[in-house]
XYZ file of C-alpha atoms in Angstrom:
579
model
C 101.315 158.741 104.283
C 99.792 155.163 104.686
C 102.087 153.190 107.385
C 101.035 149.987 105.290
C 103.533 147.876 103.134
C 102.643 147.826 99.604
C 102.373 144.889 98.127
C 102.132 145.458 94.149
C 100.782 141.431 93.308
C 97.196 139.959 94.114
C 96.930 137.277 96.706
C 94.206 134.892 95.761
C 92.224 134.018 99.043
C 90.032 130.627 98.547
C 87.421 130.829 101.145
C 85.663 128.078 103.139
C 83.401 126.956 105.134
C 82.515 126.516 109.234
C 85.158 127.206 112.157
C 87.894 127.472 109.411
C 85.998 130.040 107.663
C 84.962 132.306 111.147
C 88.819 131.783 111.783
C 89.808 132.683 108.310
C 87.836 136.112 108.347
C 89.867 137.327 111.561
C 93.305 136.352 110.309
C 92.949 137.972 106.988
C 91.441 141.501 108.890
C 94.518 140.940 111.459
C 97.298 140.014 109.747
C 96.500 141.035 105.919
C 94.429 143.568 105.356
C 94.685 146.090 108.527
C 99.025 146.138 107.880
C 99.136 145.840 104.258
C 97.999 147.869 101.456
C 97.195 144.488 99.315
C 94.323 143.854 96.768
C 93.236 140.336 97.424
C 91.195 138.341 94.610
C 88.269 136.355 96.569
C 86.876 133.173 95.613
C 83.471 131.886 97.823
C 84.506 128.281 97.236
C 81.907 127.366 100.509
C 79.846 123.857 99.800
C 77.024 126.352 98.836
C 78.341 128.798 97.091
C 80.177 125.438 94.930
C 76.217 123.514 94.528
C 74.725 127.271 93.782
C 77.150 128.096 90.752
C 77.200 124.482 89.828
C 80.815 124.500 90.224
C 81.514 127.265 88.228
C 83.407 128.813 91.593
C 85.800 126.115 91.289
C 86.784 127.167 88.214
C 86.673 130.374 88.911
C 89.657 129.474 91.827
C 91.585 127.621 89.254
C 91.408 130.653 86.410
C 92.632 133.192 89.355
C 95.841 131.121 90.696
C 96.516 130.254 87.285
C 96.727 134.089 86.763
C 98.180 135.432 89.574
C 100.347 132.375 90.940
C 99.815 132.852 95.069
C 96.897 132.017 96.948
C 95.880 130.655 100.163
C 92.847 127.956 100.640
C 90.946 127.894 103.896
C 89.501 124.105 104.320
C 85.804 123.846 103.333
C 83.142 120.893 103.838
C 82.953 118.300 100.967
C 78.941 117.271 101.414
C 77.683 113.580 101.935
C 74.572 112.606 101.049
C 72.935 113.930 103.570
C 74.459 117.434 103.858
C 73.299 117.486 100.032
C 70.200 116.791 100.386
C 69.496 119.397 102.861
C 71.259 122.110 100.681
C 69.614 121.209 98.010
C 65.926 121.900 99.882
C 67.215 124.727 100.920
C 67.412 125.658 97.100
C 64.728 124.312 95.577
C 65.455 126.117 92.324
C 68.553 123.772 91.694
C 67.954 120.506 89.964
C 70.195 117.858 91.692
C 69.784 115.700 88.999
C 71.916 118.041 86.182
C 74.531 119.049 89.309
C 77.907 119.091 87.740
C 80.516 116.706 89.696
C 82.256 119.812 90.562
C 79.753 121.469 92.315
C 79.423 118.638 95.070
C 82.893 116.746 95.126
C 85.679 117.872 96.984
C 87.214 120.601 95.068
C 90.298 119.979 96.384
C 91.226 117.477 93.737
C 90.070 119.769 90.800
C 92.026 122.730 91.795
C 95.306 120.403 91.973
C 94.546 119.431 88.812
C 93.555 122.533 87.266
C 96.969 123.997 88.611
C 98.934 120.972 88.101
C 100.077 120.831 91.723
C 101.666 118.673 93.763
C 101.330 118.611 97.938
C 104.094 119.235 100.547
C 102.772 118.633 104.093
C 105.697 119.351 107.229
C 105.211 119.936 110.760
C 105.354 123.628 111.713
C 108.664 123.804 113.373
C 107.221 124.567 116.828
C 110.009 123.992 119.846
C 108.002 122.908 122.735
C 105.042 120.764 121.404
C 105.442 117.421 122.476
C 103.656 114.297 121.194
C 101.985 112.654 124.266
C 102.293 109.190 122.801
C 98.807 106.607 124.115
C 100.078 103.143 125.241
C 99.620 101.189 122.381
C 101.833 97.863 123.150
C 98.919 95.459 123.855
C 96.036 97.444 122.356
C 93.080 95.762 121.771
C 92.196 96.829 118.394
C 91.786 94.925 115.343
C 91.072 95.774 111.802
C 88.803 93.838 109.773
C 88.744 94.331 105.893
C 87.646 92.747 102.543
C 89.439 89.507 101.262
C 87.717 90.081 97.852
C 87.730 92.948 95.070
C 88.948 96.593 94.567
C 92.707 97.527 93.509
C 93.593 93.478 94.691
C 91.286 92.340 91.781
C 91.681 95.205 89.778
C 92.858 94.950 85.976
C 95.620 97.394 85.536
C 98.143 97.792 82.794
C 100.041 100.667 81.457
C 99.138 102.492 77.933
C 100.936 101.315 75.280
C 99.421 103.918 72.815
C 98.035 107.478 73.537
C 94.436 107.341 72.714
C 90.919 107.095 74.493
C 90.013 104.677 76.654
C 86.246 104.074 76.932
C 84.077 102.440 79.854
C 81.499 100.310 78.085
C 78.122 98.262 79.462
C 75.977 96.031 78.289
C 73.340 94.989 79.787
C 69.683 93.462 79.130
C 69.162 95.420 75.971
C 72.076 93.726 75.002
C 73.383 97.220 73.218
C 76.683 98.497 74.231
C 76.336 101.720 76.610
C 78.854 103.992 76.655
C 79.505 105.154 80.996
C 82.977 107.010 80.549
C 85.599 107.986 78.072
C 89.486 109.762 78.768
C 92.507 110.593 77.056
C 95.541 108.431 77.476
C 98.753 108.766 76.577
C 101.319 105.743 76.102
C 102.829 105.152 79.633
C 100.017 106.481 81.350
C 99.045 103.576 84.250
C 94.904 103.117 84.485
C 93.240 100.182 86.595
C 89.177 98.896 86.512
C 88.501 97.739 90.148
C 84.608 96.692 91.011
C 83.146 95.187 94.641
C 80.474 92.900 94.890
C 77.520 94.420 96.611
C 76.799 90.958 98.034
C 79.818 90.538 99.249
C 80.293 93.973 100.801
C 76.520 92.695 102.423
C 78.385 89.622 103.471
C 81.307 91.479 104.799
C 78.899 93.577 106.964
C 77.394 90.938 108.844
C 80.431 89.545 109.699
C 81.921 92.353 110.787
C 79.198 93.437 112.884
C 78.382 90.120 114.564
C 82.310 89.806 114.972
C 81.877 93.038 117.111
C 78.813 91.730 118.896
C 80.603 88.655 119.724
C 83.848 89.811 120.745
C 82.020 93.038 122.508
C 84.095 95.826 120.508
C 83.205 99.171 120.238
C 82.801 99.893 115.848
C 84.419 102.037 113.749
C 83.931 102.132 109.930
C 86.504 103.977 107.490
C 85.753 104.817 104.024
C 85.960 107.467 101.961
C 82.581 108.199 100.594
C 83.066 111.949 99.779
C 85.408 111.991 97.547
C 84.316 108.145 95.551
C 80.895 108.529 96.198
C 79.988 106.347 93.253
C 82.659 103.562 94.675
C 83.405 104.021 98.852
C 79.934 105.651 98.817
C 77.811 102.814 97.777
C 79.972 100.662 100.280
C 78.601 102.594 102.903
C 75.139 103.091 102.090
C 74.978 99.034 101.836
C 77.059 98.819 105.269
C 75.136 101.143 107.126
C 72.218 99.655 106.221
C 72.733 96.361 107.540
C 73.723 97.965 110.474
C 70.382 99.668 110.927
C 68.307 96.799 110.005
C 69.955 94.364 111.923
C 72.486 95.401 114.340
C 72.072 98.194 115.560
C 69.439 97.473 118.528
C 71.885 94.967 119.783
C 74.958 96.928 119.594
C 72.970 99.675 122.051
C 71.519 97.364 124.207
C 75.278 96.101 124.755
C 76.431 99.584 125.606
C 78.648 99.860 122.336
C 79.351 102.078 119.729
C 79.324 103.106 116.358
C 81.351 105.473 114.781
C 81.552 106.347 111.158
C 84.542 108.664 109.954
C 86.326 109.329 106.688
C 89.192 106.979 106.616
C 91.749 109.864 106.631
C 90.422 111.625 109.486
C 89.802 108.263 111.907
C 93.079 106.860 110.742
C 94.494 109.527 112.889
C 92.203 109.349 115.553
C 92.479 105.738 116.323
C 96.035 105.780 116.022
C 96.906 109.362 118.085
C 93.631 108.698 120.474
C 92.973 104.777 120.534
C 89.597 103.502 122.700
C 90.095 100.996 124.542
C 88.920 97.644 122.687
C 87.417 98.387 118.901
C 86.739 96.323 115.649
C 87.847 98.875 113.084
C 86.321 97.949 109.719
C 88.093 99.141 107.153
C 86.616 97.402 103.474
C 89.049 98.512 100.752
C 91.111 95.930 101.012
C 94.174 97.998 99.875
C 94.217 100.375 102.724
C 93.128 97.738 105.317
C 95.871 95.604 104.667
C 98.450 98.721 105.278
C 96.463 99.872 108.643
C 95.817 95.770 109.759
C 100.095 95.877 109.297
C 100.364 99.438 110.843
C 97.871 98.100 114.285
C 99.993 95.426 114.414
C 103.433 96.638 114.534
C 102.066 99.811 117.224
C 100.348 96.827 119.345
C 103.895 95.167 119.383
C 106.443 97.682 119.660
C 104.198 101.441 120.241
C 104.966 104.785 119.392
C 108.388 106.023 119.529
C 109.262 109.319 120.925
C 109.334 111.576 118.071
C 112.539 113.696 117.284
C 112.407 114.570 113.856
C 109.442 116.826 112.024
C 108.074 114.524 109.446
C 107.654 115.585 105.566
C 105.361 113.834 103.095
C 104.744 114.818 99.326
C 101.474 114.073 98.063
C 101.084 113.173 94.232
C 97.755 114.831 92.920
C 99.100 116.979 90.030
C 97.164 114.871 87.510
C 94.371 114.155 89.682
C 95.382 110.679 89.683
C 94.357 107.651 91.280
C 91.163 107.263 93.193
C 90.501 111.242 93.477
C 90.098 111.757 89.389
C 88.599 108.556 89.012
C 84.968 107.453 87.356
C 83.146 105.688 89.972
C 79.270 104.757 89.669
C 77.562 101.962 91.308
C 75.986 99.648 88.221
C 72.294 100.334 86.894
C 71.557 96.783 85.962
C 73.725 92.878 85.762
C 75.425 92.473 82.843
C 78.982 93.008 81.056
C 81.853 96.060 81.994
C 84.071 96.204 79.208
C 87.282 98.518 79.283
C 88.125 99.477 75.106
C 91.412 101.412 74.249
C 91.010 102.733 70.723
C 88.780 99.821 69.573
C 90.704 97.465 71.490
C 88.822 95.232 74.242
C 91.538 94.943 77.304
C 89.162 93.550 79.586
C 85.254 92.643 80.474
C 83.842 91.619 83.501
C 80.734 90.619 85.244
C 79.217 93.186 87.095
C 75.443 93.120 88.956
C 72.783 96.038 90.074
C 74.606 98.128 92.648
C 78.055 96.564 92.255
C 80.294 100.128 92.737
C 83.034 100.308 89.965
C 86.094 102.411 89.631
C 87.988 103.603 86.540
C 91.380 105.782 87.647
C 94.273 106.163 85.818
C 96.898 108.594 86.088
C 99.791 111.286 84.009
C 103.014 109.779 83.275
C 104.180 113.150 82.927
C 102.224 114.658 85.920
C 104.356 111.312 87.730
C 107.096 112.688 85.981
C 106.853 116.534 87.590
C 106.100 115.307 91.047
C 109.608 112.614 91.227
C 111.375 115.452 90.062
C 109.797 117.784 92.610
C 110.277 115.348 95.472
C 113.965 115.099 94.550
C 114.958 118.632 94.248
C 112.943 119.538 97.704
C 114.695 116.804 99.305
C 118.107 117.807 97.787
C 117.601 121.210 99.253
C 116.982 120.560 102.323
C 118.888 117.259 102.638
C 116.339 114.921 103.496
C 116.121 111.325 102.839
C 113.696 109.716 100.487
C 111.113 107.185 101.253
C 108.776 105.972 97.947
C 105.694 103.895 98.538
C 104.717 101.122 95.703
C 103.254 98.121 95.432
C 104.966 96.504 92.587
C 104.631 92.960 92.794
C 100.695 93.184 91.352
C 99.921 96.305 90.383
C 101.529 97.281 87.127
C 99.659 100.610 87.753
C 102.542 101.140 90.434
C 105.726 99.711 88.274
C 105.749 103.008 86.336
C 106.166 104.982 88.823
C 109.474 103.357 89.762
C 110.344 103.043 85.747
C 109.886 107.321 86.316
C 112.168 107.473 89.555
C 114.834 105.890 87.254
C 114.873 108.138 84.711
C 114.518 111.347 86.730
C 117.583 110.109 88.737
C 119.543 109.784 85.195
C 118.378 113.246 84.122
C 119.817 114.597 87.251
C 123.107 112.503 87.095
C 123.186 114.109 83.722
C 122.357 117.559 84.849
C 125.490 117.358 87.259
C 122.212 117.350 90.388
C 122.503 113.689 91.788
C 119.186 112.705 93.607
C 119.258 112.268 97.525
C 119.162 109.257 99.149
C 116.682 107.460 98.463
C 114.794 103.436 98.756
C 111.429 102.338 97.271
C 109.171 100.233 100.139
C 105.836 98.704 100.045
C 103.230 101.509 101.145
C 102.452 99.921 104.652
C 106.046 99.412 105.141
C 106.578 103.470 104.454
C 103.725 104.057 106.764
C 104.949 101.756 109.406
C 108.401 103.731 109.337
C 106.924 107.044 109.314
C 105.496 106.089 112.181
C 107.308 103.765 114.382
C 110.821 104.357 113.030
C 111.131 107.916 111.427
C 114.948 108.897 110.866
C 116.154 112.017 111.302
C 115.496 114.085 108.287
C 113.158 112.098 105.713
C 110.391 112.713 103.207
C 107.513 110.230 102.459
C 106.365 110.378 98.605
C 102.880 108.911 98.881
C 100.069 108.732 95.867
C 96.779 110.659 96.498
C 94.612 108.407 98.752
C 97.686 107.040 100.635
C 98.650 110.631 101.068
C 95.571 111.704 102.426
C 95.664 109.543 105.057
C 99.116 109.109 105.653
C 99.839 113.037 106.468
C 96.698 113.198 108.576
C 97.897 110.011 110.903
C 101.565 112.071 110.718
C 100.165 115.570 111.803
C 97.412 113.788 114.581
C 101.056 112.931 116.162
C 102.401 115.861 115.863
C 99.917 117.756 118.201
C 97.446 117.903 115.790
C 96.360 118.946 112.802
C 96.184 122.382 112.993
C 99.990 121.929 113.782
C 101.284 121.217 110.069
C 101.681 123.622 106.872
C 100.458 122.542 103.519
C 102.000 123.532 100.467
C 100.684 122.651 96.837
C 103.422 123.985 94.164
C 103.142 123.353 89.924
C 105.419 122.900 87.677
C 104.540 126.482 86.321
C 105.236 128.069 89.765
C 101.640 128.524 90.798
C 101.661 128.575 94.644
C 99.095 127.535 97.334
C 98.967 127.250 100.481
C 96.709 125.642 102.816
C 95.351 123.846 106.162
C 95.616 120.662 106.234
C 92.906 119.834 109.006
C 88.986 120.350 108.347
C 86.065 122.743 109.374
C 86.020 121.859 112.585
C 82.111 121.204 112.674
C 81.420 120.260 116.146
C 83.251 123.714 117.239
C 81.256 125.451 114.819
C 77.696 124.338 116.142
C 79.073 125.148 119.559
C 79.916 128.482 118.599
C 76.262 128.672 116.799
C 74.607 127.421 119.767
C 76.678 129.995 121.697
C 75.811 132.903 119.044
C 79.725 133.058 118.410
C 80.523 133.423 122.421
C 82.040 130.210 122.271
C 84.424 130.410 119.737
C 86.930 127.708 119.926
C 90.039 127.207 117.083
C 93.958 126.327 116.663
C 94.251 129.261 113.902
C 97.950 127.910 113.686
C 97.899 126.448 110.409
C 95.842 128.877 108.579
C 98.144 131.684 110.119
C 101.254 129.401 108.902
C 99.537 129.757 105.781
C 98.905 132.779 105.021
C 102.755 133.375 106.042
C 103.742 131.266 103.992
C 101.943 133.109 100.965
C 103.084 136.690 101.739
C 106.443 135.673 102.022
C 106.760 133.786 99.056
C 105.062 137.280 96.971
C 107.883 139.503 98.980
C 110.233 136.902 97.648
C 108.937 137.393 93.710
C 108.873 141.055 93.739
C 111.780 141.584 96.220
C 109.979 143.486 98.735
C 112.345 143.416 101.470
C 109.323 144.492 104.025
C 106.807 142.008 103.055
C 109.338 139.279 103.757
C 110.280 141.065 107.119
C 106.865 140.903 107.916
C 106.118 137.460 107.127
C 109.127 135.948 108.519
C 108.180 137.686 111.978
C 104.445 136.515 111.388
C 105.929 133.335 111.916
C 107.978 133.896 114.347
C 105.222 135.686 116.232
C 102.885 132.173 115.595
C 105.527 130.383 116.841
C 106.589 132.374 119.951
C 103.076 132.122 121.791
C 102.656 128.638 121.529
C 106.822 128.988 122.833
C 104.966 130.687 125.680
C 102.749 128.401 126.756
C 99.461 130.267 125.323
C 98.146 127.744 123.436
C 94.213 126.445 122.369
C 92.469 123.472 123.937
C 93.787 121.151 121.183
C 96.920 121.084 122.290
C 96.416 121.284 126.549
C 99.086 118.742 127.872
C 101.312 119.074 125.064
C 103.347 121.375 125.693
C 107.074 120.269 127.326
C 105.919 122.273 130.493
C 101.927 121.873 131.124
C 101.877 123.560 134.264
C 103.136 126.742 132.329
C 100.169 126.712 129.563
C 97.685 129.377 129.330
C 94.565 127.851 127.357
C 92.367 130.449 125.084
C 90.141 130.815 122.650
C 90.608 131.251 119.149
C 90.416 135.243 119.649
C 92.805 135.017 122.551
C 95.097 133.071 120.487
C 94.991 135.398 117.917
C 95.155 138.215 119.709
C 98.246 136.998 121.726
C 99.990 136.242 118.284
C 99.222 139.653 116.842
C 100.823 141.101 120.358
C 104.091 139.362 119.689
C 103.981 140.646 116.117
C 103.784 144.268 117.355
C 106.137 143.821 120.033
């Protein structure tokens, strides 16, 4: 007889790409397959596997957690235009010019769509990781971004019928084009933002001879994967300035250059700060929040942090920036915004100017308040909401929504936790610098993305924090929250895998996470026994001081850590488990 647990349901397992995906291989031979008799329904959702079956394995993920409810997503590479281009040689029988969006855009945002799903991000409960905080009082960093265009300019409103709103041109030909049409239903917030490309050329030089002048070393945040069409075009036009006219000056001054997505060097700069930096951040949106954020850390610092932070992300309509239409323009001439043969707006636009069409679900809204409150209610945690109310219309339903959910509660005999509504960079700046106790941060997509990546960089790091995207329909996934790790993975290339370095933590967490919660639908006493001590094993040899490179010195007794590789890690974890 088989010494295996059954396990009657199908686990979906979303594979990835790089580090995470050499990391993801061992964990599921260690901890899934070799002790449990489980049939596990595989999705290749890797960059290539996405551009080969013109994202027809993104749907493919969708259909199977829509069917069988539980899955777990390893973290995969979302390609630039770069990494693109040299897939696509590497298949020359693809046309790039008939790609589908989904096979080269993050599929993140389509699979929380497809499921409807929202995204719960806490600290792993570790007890002797300690945040070793950077002096920050006095820190000579400053963030530069646009005075001029995106969601500041933007023309938002809220629906006030359901119907179709269409994206029109018209340019030279002087015919109406149409560039985008979606359904809207009445309540449903959208917003038209467009940059200047001349300005965002304006903005460059300044910021770069700024930099020159004050003798900064440069960082530039946008996010150009996920709004290629919009954040994209921002940095093709930035980075070329740079090149053309910068860039031998900058070297010859012994400074540097570093470009990041906005999520990933928001947490850098604020967990690992250089020294003296000109951080150029253009949307002016998210600048203003991290300008506010530098500010109040160069004044007061980092507080010692006591309480594990919680932040829910809202994606389960793929609202907001991440489900958005965004295209640079083809030619000058007129943007016009129609709602069932209704002009609501028209603008000027010119050749290159990126625009950006989002709008959001007031029911998806809807699911995701009520979510927030009834997580928070269980586990008695405090609410902090995000808006900016006072011009964006776009936000001022979502607190219109927080109203009646609380009412629908009150009604239900459930009254909602304590809660307060703040400006988003006054959320972040109390995340941060001023986190009570017990609290949870509701944050829209983009906000959210960087928000929980600053929270987990101080917590330890990112491979420190559990990821959870529920639905309304009970679908389940779990995830990483950090990336591929790419500069470990062409070190453990280079190496021909002897170098093989990797905080498994999160994926582990994850996987946890997702056989406990199918012991818990089918009762099966010994699947939750094993994935509670899975845990419990994770989080005893980190207790133990065995720990990966990541997280040397963080530990509340250094002198006790043992540092390893990703196999040692995981082979000390599986040791505990036996034991």
């Amino acid at each position: 007889m088989s010494s295996k647990i059954n396990v009657k349901a199908p686990l979906v397992i979303l594979h990835g790409d790089e580090m995470a995906q050499v990391a993801f291989e061992r964990i599921l031979d260690t901890f899934v397959t070799s002790p449990l008799d489980i049939e596990l329904v595989e999705v290749d959702l890797t960059a290539e596997n996405r551009l080969v079956t013109n994202g027809q394995a993104v749907i493919d993920a969708i259909e199977a957690l829509k069917r069988y409810g539980v899955g777990v997503k390893n973290a995969g590479m979302t390609v630039n235009r770069t990494q693109l281009g040299e897939l696509l040689s590497a298949h020359p029988e693809l046309d790039g010019t008939t790609l589908h969006p989904l096979a080269t855009k993050s599929p993140n945002g389509a699979i929380r769509k497809g499921i409807g799903g929202n995204i719960t991000r806490e600290d792993i409960q570790f007890r002797n990781l300690q945040f070793i905080k950077p002096e920050w009082v006095g820190r000579d960093i400053e963030v530069d971004t646009m005075e001029v265009g995106g969601s500041k300019d933007s023309f938002n409103e809220l629906s006030r019928a359901t119907g179709i709103v269409k994206l029109m041109f018209v340019g030279a030909s002087g015919d109406p084009i149409e560039l985008h049409r979606r359904e809207v239903k009445k309540g449903d917030p959208w917003l038209l933002a467009t940059n200047d490309i001349d300005e965002i050329k304006a903005w460059a030089h300044r910021f770069f001879q700024r930099a020159i002048d004050e003798k900064r070393d440069i960082y530039l945040g946008l996010k150009d994967t996920v709004i290629a069409g919009y954040d994209g075009v921002m940095r093709a036009a930035i980075e070329g300035i740079y090149e053309s006219h910068y860039r031998t000056q900058v070297e010859k001054l012994g400074l540097s250059y570093h470009y990041e997505l906005i999520d990933a060097q928001a947490a850098r700069i604020v967990a690992n700060p250089p020294e003296r930096a000109l951080w150029g951040v253009p949307d002016n949106t998210t600048g203003r929040k991290l300008y506010k954020l530098v500010e109040q850390l160069k004044q007061h610092g980092i507080p010692t942090r006591k309480a594990h932070v919680s932040l829910s992300r809202m994606s389960a309509g793929g609202g907001d920036q991440y489900g958005s239409y965004n295209a640079p323009a083809a030619e000058d001439g007129i943007l016009k915004v129609i709602v069932d043969g209704d002009e609501k707006h028209a603008r000027h636009v010119k050749r290159g100017d990126p625009i950006l069409l989002m709008s959001n679900d007031h029911e998806a809204i809807k699911d995701w308040i009520t979510q927030v409150f009834r997580d928070a209610s269980r586990k008695d945690k405090e609410v902090y909401f995000g808006l900016k109310r006072e011009y964006m219309n776009y936000d001022e339903v979502f607190s219109t929504v927080i109203t009646d959910v609380r009412k629908e509660l009150a009604q239900a005999d459930t009254p909602p936790p304590s809660f307060m509504i703040m400006r988003p960079s006054s959320q972040l700046i109390k995340m941060i610098t001023d986190p009570p106790r017990n609290a949870l941060y509701p944050a829209q997509n983009l906000d959210g993305d960087i928000f929980s990546d600053i929270s987990a960089a101080l917590g330890g790091s990112l491979a420190t924090a559990s990821s959870i995207i529920e639905s309304k329909s009970g679908t389940m996934l779990f995830e990483a929250p950090h990336g591929t790790a790419h500069d470990l993975y062409l070190r453990y290339l280079e190496s021909d895998g002897k170098e093989a370095h990797f905080n498994s933590s999160a994926l582990i967490f994850a996987v946890a996470n997702a056989l406990e919660t199918l012991g818990e639908r089918e009762s099966n006493a010994a699947l939750i026994d094993y994935a509670t001590r899975l845990k419990a094993a994770l989080i005893d040899t980190v207790a133990d001081g065995i720990i990966t490179g990541d997280l040397k010195g963080k530990t509340t007794d250094p002198a006790a850590e043992t540092i390893v590789d990703m196999q040692g890690f995981l082979d000390a974890v599986a040791s505990r488990l036996q034991a």
